[in-house]
């Protein structure tokens, strides 16, 4: 190996690949479960070879013991998992919005296989998740992913310890913001459902002999999906703007 690269260069490239491999395994779009792991790791290896000449200068010296080598690699894997998990957690906002819309339109029992998750979810949640992946690539947000990966070596250099406390706080904040955003995205359907149910209750009280559920269930489903379809464009724009702000915390200004 010394004929092609020194041991120090191989060690630095291994650290870069350890972090990039962990990020690519979780990052939205590229790290989806329906993409074979071999392709994802090959993509991470190609990126590592491209970024190695830029980052190799900040790499620590080669440890003299195997324990130091394993510790350095594990630290880089943990940092990569932290970054990838934060970017992945924000995708749950679309799943939350889909679940809320499904509950309000009585479609919560319509479960389909979600390619972005390891378990089935509602049809609307799966639909919104696929729209989110399309928006990431259609708006070139994946370019910011690459910029965030490069910037991570400045925010979390090789000599810095894993920020466990900061990562935990950021994960909790991201989950809270994702759920709040999911409720905001589903707000038009929630408001319509509230007004529609109040009107249905008033009709049932005024006309007890009227078959309220027989008429209200299909009408509520049709009107709820119509409101959801009309607000779909706004949902996509608001979500991609919020996601851009999150990635902007890692990407350079």
CSV table of C-alpha atoms in Angstrom, one decimal:
chain,number,residue,atom,x,y,z
A,1,UNK,CA,0.0,0.0,0.0
A,2,UNK,CA,2.9,2.3,0.6
A,3,UNK,CA,3.5,2.4,-3.2
A,4,UNK,CA,0.2,4.2,-3.7
A,5,UNK,CA,-0.5,6.0,-0.4
A,6,UNK,CA,1.1,6.3,3.0
A,7,UNK,CA,-0.4,4.9,6.1
A,8,UNK,CA,-1.3,8.3,7.3
A,9,UNK,CA,-3.2,9.0,4.1
A,10,UNK,CA,-5.1,5.7,4.3
A,11,UNK,CA,-6.0,6.5,7.9
A,12,UNK,CA,-7.3,10.0,7.0
A,13,UNK,CA,-9.3,8.6,4.1
A,14,UNK,CA,-10.8,5.9,6.4
A,15,UNK,CA,-11.9,8.5,8.9
A,16,UNK,CA,-13.6,10.5,6.1
A,17,UNK,CA,-15.3,7.4,4.7
A,18,UNK,CA,-16.5,6.4,8.2
A,19,UNK,CA,-18.3,9.7,8.7
A,20,UNK,CA,-19.6,9.9,5.1
A,21,UNK,CA,-20.8,6.3,5.2
A,22,UNK,CA,-22.8,6.8,8.3
A,23,UNK,CA,-24.4,10.0,6.9
A,24,UNK,CA,-25.2,8.5,3.6
A,25,UNK,CA,-26.9,5.5,5.2
A,26,UNK,CA,-29.5,7.8,6.9
A,27,UNK,CA,-29.7,11.0,4.7
A,28,UNK,CA,-33.1,11.5,3.0
A,29,UNK,CA,-33.2,10.6,-0.6
A,30,UNK,CA,-30.0,8.7,-0.9
A,31,UNK,CA,-30.2,6.8,2.3
A,32,UNK,CA,-33.7,5.3,1.7
A,33,UNK,CA,-34.2,1.7,2.6
A,34,UNK,CA,-35.2,0.7,-0.9
A,35,UNK,CA,-31.7,1.7,-2.2
A,36,UNK,CA,-29.3,-1.3,-1.7
A,37,UNK,CA,-26.7,-0.7,1.0
A,38,UNK,CA,-23.9,-1.6,-1.5
A,39,UNK,CA,-24.9,1.4,-3.7
A,40,UNK,CA,-25.1,3.8,-0.8
A,41,UNK,CA,-21.7,2.7,0.5
A,42,UNK,CA,-20.2,3.0,-3.0
A,43,UNK,CA,-21.6,6.5,-3.3
A,44,UNK,CA,-20.0,7.3,0.1
A,45,UNK,CA,-16.7,5.9,-1.0
A,46,UNK,CA,-16.8,8.0,-4.2
A,47,UNK,CA,-17.5,11.1,-2.2
A,48,UNK,CA,-14.7,10.2,0.3
A,49,UNK,CA,-12.2,10.0,-2.5
A,50,UNK,CA,-13.3,13.4,-3.8
A,51,UNK,CA,-13.2,15.1,-0.4
A,52,UNK,CA,-10.1,13.4,0.9
A,53,UNK,CA,-7.6,16.0,-0.7
A,54,UNK,CA,-9.5,18.8,1.0
A,55,UNK,CA,-9.8,17.4,4.4
A,56,UNK,CA,-6.6,15.3,4.8
A,57,UNK,CA,-4.7,18.3,6.2
A,58,UNK,CA,-6.8,18.4,9.4
A,59,UNK,CA,-6.6,14.7,10.1
A,60,UNK,CA,-4.9,13.6,13.3
A,61,UNK,CA,-1.7,11.5,13.3
A,62,UNK,CA,-2.0,7.7,12.9
A,63,UNK,CA,-2.4,6.2,16.4
A,64,UNK,CA,0.3,3.8,17.5
A,65,UNK,CA,-2.2,1.3,19.0
A,66,UNK,CA,-5.2,-0.5,17.5
A,67,UNK,CA,-7.5,0.8,20.3
A,68,UNK,CA,-6.8,4.4,19.3
A,69,UNK,CA,-7.5,3.5,15.7
A,70,UNK,CA,-10.8,1.9,16.6
A,71,UNK,CA,-11.8,4.8,18.9
A,72,UNK,CA,-11.2,7.3,16.1
A,73,UNK,CA,-13.3,5.4,13.6
A,74,UNK,CA,-16.1,4.8,16.1
A,75,UNK,CA,-16.2,8.6,16.9
A,76,UNK,CA,-16.5,9.5,13.2
A,77,UNK,CA,-19.3,6.9,12.8
A,78,UNK,CA,-21.2,8.4,15.7
A,79,UNK,CA,-20.8,12.0,14.4
A,80,UNK,CA,-22.1,10.8,11.0
A,81,UNK,CA,-25.0,9.0,12.5
A,82,UNK,CA,-25.9,12.1,14.5
A,83,UNK,CA,-25.9,14.4,11.4
A,84,UNK,CA,-27.8,11.8,9.3
A,85,UNK,CA,-30.4,11.2,12.1
A,86,UNK,CA,-31.1,14.9,12.5
A,87,UNK,CA,-31.8,15.3,8.8
A,88,UNK,CA,-33.9,12.1,8.8
A,89,UNK,CA,-35.9,13.1,11.9
A,90,UNK,CA,-37.3,16.2,10.1
A,91,UNK,CA,-38.9,13.9,7.5
A,92,UNK,CA,-41.3,12.8,10.3
A,93,UNK,CA,-43.1,16.1,9.9
A,94,UNK,CA,-44.6,14.9,6.6
A,95,UNK,CA,-45.6,11.6,8.2
A,96,UNK,CA,-47.3,13.5,11.1
A,97,UNK,CA,-49.2,15.7,8.6
A,98,UNK,CA,-50.3,12.6,6.7
A,99,UNK,CA,-51.5,10.9,9.9
A,100,UNK,CA,-53.5,13.9,11.0
A,101,UNK,CA,-55.1,14.4,7.6
A,102,UNK,CA,-55.9,10.7,7.5
A,103,UNK,CA,-57.6,10.9,10.9
A,104,UNK,CA,-59.6,13.9,9.9
A,105,UNK,CA,-60.8,12.3,6.6
A,106,UNK,CA,-61.5,8.8,8.1
A,107,UNK,CA,-58.7,7.3,5.9
A,108,UNK,CA,-56.5,6.3,8.9
A,109,UNK,CA,-57.2,2.6,8.2
A,110,UNK,CA,-55.9,2.8,4.7
A,111,UNK,CA,-52.4,1.5,5.2
A,112,UNK,CA,-49.8,1.1,2.5
A,113,UNK,CA,-46.2,0.0,2.4
A,114,UNK,CA,-44.1,3.1,2.9
A,115,UNK,CA,-40.7,2.8,1.0
A,116,UNK,CA,-39.2,5.6,3.3
A,117,UNK,CA,-40.0,3.6,6.5
A,118,UNK,CA,-39.6,0.1,7.7
A,119,UNK,CA,-43.3,-0.2,8.5
A,120,UNK,CA,-46.6,0.5,6.7
A,121,UNK,CA,-48.2,4.0,7.1
A,122,UNK,CA,-51.3,5.7,5.9
A,123,UNK,CA,-51.7,6.3,2.2
A,124,UNK,CA,-51.6,10.1,2.6
A,125,UNK,CA,-48.5,9.9,4.8
A,126,UNK,CA,-46.7,7.7,2.2
A,127,UNK,CA,-47.8,10.1,-0.5
A,128,UNK,CA,-46.5,13.2,1.4
A,129,UNK,CA,-43.2,11.3,2.1
A,130,UNK,CA,-42.6,10.6,-1.6
A,131,UNK,CA,-43.5,14.3,-2.4
A,132,UNK,CA,-40.8,15.4,0.1
A,133,UNK,CA,-38.2,13.2,-1.6
A,134,UNK,CA,-39.1,14.7,-5.0
A,135,UNK,CA,-39.0,18.2,-3.7
A,136,UNK,CA,-35.5,17.7,-2.2
A,137,UNK,CA,-34.1,16.8,-5.6
A,138,UNK,CA,-36.3,19.1,-7.6
A,139,UNK,CA,-35.2,22.2,-5.6
A,140,UNK,CA,-31.5,21.1,-5.5
A,141,UNK,CA,-31.7,20.8,-1.8
A,142,UNK,CA,-29.4,17.8,-2.0
A,143,UNK,CA,-26.6,20.2,-3.0
A,144,UNK,CA,-26.9,21.7,0.5
A,145,UNK,CA,-26.6,18.1,1.9
A,146,UNK,CA,-23.2,17.9,0.2
A,147,UNK,CA,-22.2,21.3,1.5
A,148,UNK,CA,-23.4,20.3,5.0
A,149,UNK,CA,-21.2,17.2,4.9
A,150,UNK,CA,-18.1,19.3,4.0
A,151,UNK,CA,-18.9,21.9,6.6
A,152,UNK,CA,-19.3,19.1,9.3
A,153,UNK,CA,-15.5,18.6,9.2
A,154,UNK,CA,-15.2,22.3,10.3
A,155,UNK,CA,-18.0,22.1,12.9
A,156,UNK,CA,-16.9,18.7,14.3
A,157,UNK,CA,-13.2,18.4,13.5
A,158,UNK,CA,-11.3,15.1,14.1
A,159,UNK,CA,-9.8,16.3,17.3
A,160,UNK,CA,-13.2,17.2,18.9
A,161,UNK,CA,-15.1,14.8,21.1
A,162,UNK,CA,-18.6,13.7,20.2
A,163,UNK,CA,-21.1,16.4,21.4
A,164,UNK,CA,-23.5,13.9,23.0
A,165,UNK,CA,-25.4,16.5,25.0
A,166,UNK,CA,-25.8,19.0,22.2
A,167,UNK,CA,-26.9,16.2,19.8
A,168,UNK,CA,-29.5,15.0,22.3
A,169,UNK,CA,-30.9,18.5,22.7
A,170,UNK,CA,-30.9,19.1,18.9
A,171,UNK,CA,-32.7,15.8,18.4
A,172,UNK,CA,-35.4,16.7,20.9
A,173,UNK,CA,-35.8,20.1,19.4
A,174,UNK,CA,-36.0,18.6,15.9
A,175,UNK,CA,-38.7,16.1,16.9
A,176,UNK,CA,-40.8,18.9,18.6
A,177,UNK,CA,-40.4,21.2,15.6
A,178,UNK,CA,-41.3,18.3,13.2
A,179,UNK,CA,-44.5,17.5,15.0
A,180,UNK,CA,-45.5,21.2,15.3
A,181,UNK,CA,-44.8,21.6,11.6
A,182,UNK,CA,-46.9,18.5,10.7
A,183,UNK,CA,-49.8,20.0,12.6
A,184,UNK,CA,-49.4,23.3,10.8
A,185,UNK,CA,-49.3,21.6,7.4
A,186,UNK,CA,-52.5,19.7,8.2
A,187,UNK,CA,-54.2,22.8,9.6
A,188,UNK,CA,-56.5,23.5,6.6
A,189,UNK,CA,-57.9,20.0,6.8
A,190,UNK,CA,-58.2,20.2,10.6
A,191,UNK,CA,-60.1,23.5,10.5
A,192,UNK,CA,-62.4,22.1,7.8
A,193,UNK,CA,-63.0,18.9,9.8
A,194,UNK,CA,-63.9,20.9,12.9
A,195,UNK,CA,-66.4,23.2,11.1
A,196,UNK,CA,-67.8,20.2,9.2
A,197,UNK,CA,-68.3,18.1,12.4
A,198,UNK,CA,-70.0,21.0,14.2
A,199,UNK,CA,-72.3,21.5,11.3
A,200,UNK,CA,-73.1,17.8,11.2
A,201,UNK,CA,-73.8,17.8,14.9
A,202,UNK,CA,-76.2,20.7,14.5
A,203,UNK,CA,-78.0,19.0,11.7
A,204,UNK,CA,-78.3,15.8,13.8
A,205,UNK,CA,-79.8,17.8,16.7
A,206,UNK,CA,-82.3,19.7,14.5
A,207,UNK,CA,-83.3,16.7,12.4
A,208,UNK,CA,-83.0,13.5,14.5
A,209,UNK,CA,-84.6,11.3,11.9
A,210,UNK,CA,-82.0,12.4,9.3
A,211,UNK,CA,-79.3,9.8,8.5
A,212,UNK,CA,-76.4,12.0,9.4
A,213,UNK,CA,-73.5,9.5,9.2
A,214,UNK,CA,-74.8,8.0,6.0
A,215,UNK,CA,-74.5,11.4,4.3
A,216,UNK,CA,-71.7,13.1,6.3
A,217,UNK,CA,-69.1,10.3,6.0
A,218,UNK,CA,-68.7,10.3,2.2
A,219,UNK,CA,-69.2,14.1,2.0
A,220,UNK,CA,-66.6,14.7,4.7
A,221,UNK,CA,-64.1,12.5,2.9
A,222,UNK,CA,-64.7,14.1,-0.5
A,223,UNK,CA,-64.5,17.7,0.8
A,224,UNK,CA,-61.6,16.9,3.1
A,225,UNK,CA,-59.5,15.5,0.3
A,226,UNK,CA,-60.5,18.5,-1.9
A,227,UNK,CA,-59.2,20.9,0.8
A,228,UNK,CA,-56.0,18.8,1.1
A,229,UNK,CA,-55.5,18.9,-2.7
A,230,UNK,CA,-55.9,22.6,-2.8
A,231,UNK,CA,-53.4,23.2,0.0
A,232,UNK,CA,-50.9,20.7,-1.3
A,233,UNK,CA,-48.8,23.3,-3.1
A,234,UNK,CA,-48.5,25.4,0.0
A,235,UNK,CA,-47.7,22.4,2.1
A,236,UNK,CA,-44.7,21.6,-0.2
A,237,UNK,CA,-43.4,25.2,-0.2
A,238,UNK,CA,-43.6,25.6,3.5
A,239,UNK,CA,-42.0,22.2,4.2
A,240,UNK,CA,-39.1,22.7,1.9
A,241,UNK,CA,-38.4,26.2,3.3
A,242,UNK,CA,-38.3,24.8,6.8
A,243,UNK,CA,-36.1,22.0,5.7
A,244,UNK,CA,-33.7,24.4,4.0
A,245,UNK,CA,-33.4,26.4,7.3
A,246,UNK,CA,-32.5,23.2,9.1
A,247,UNK,CA,-29.8,22.1,6.6
A,248,UNK,CA,-28.6,25.8,6.6
A,249,UNK,CA,-27.4,25.2,10.2
A,250,UNK,CA,-24.9,22.7,8.9
A,251,UNK,CA,-24.2,24.1,5.4
A,252,UNK,CA,-22.0,27.2,4.9
A,253,UNK,CA,-23.6,30.5,4.5
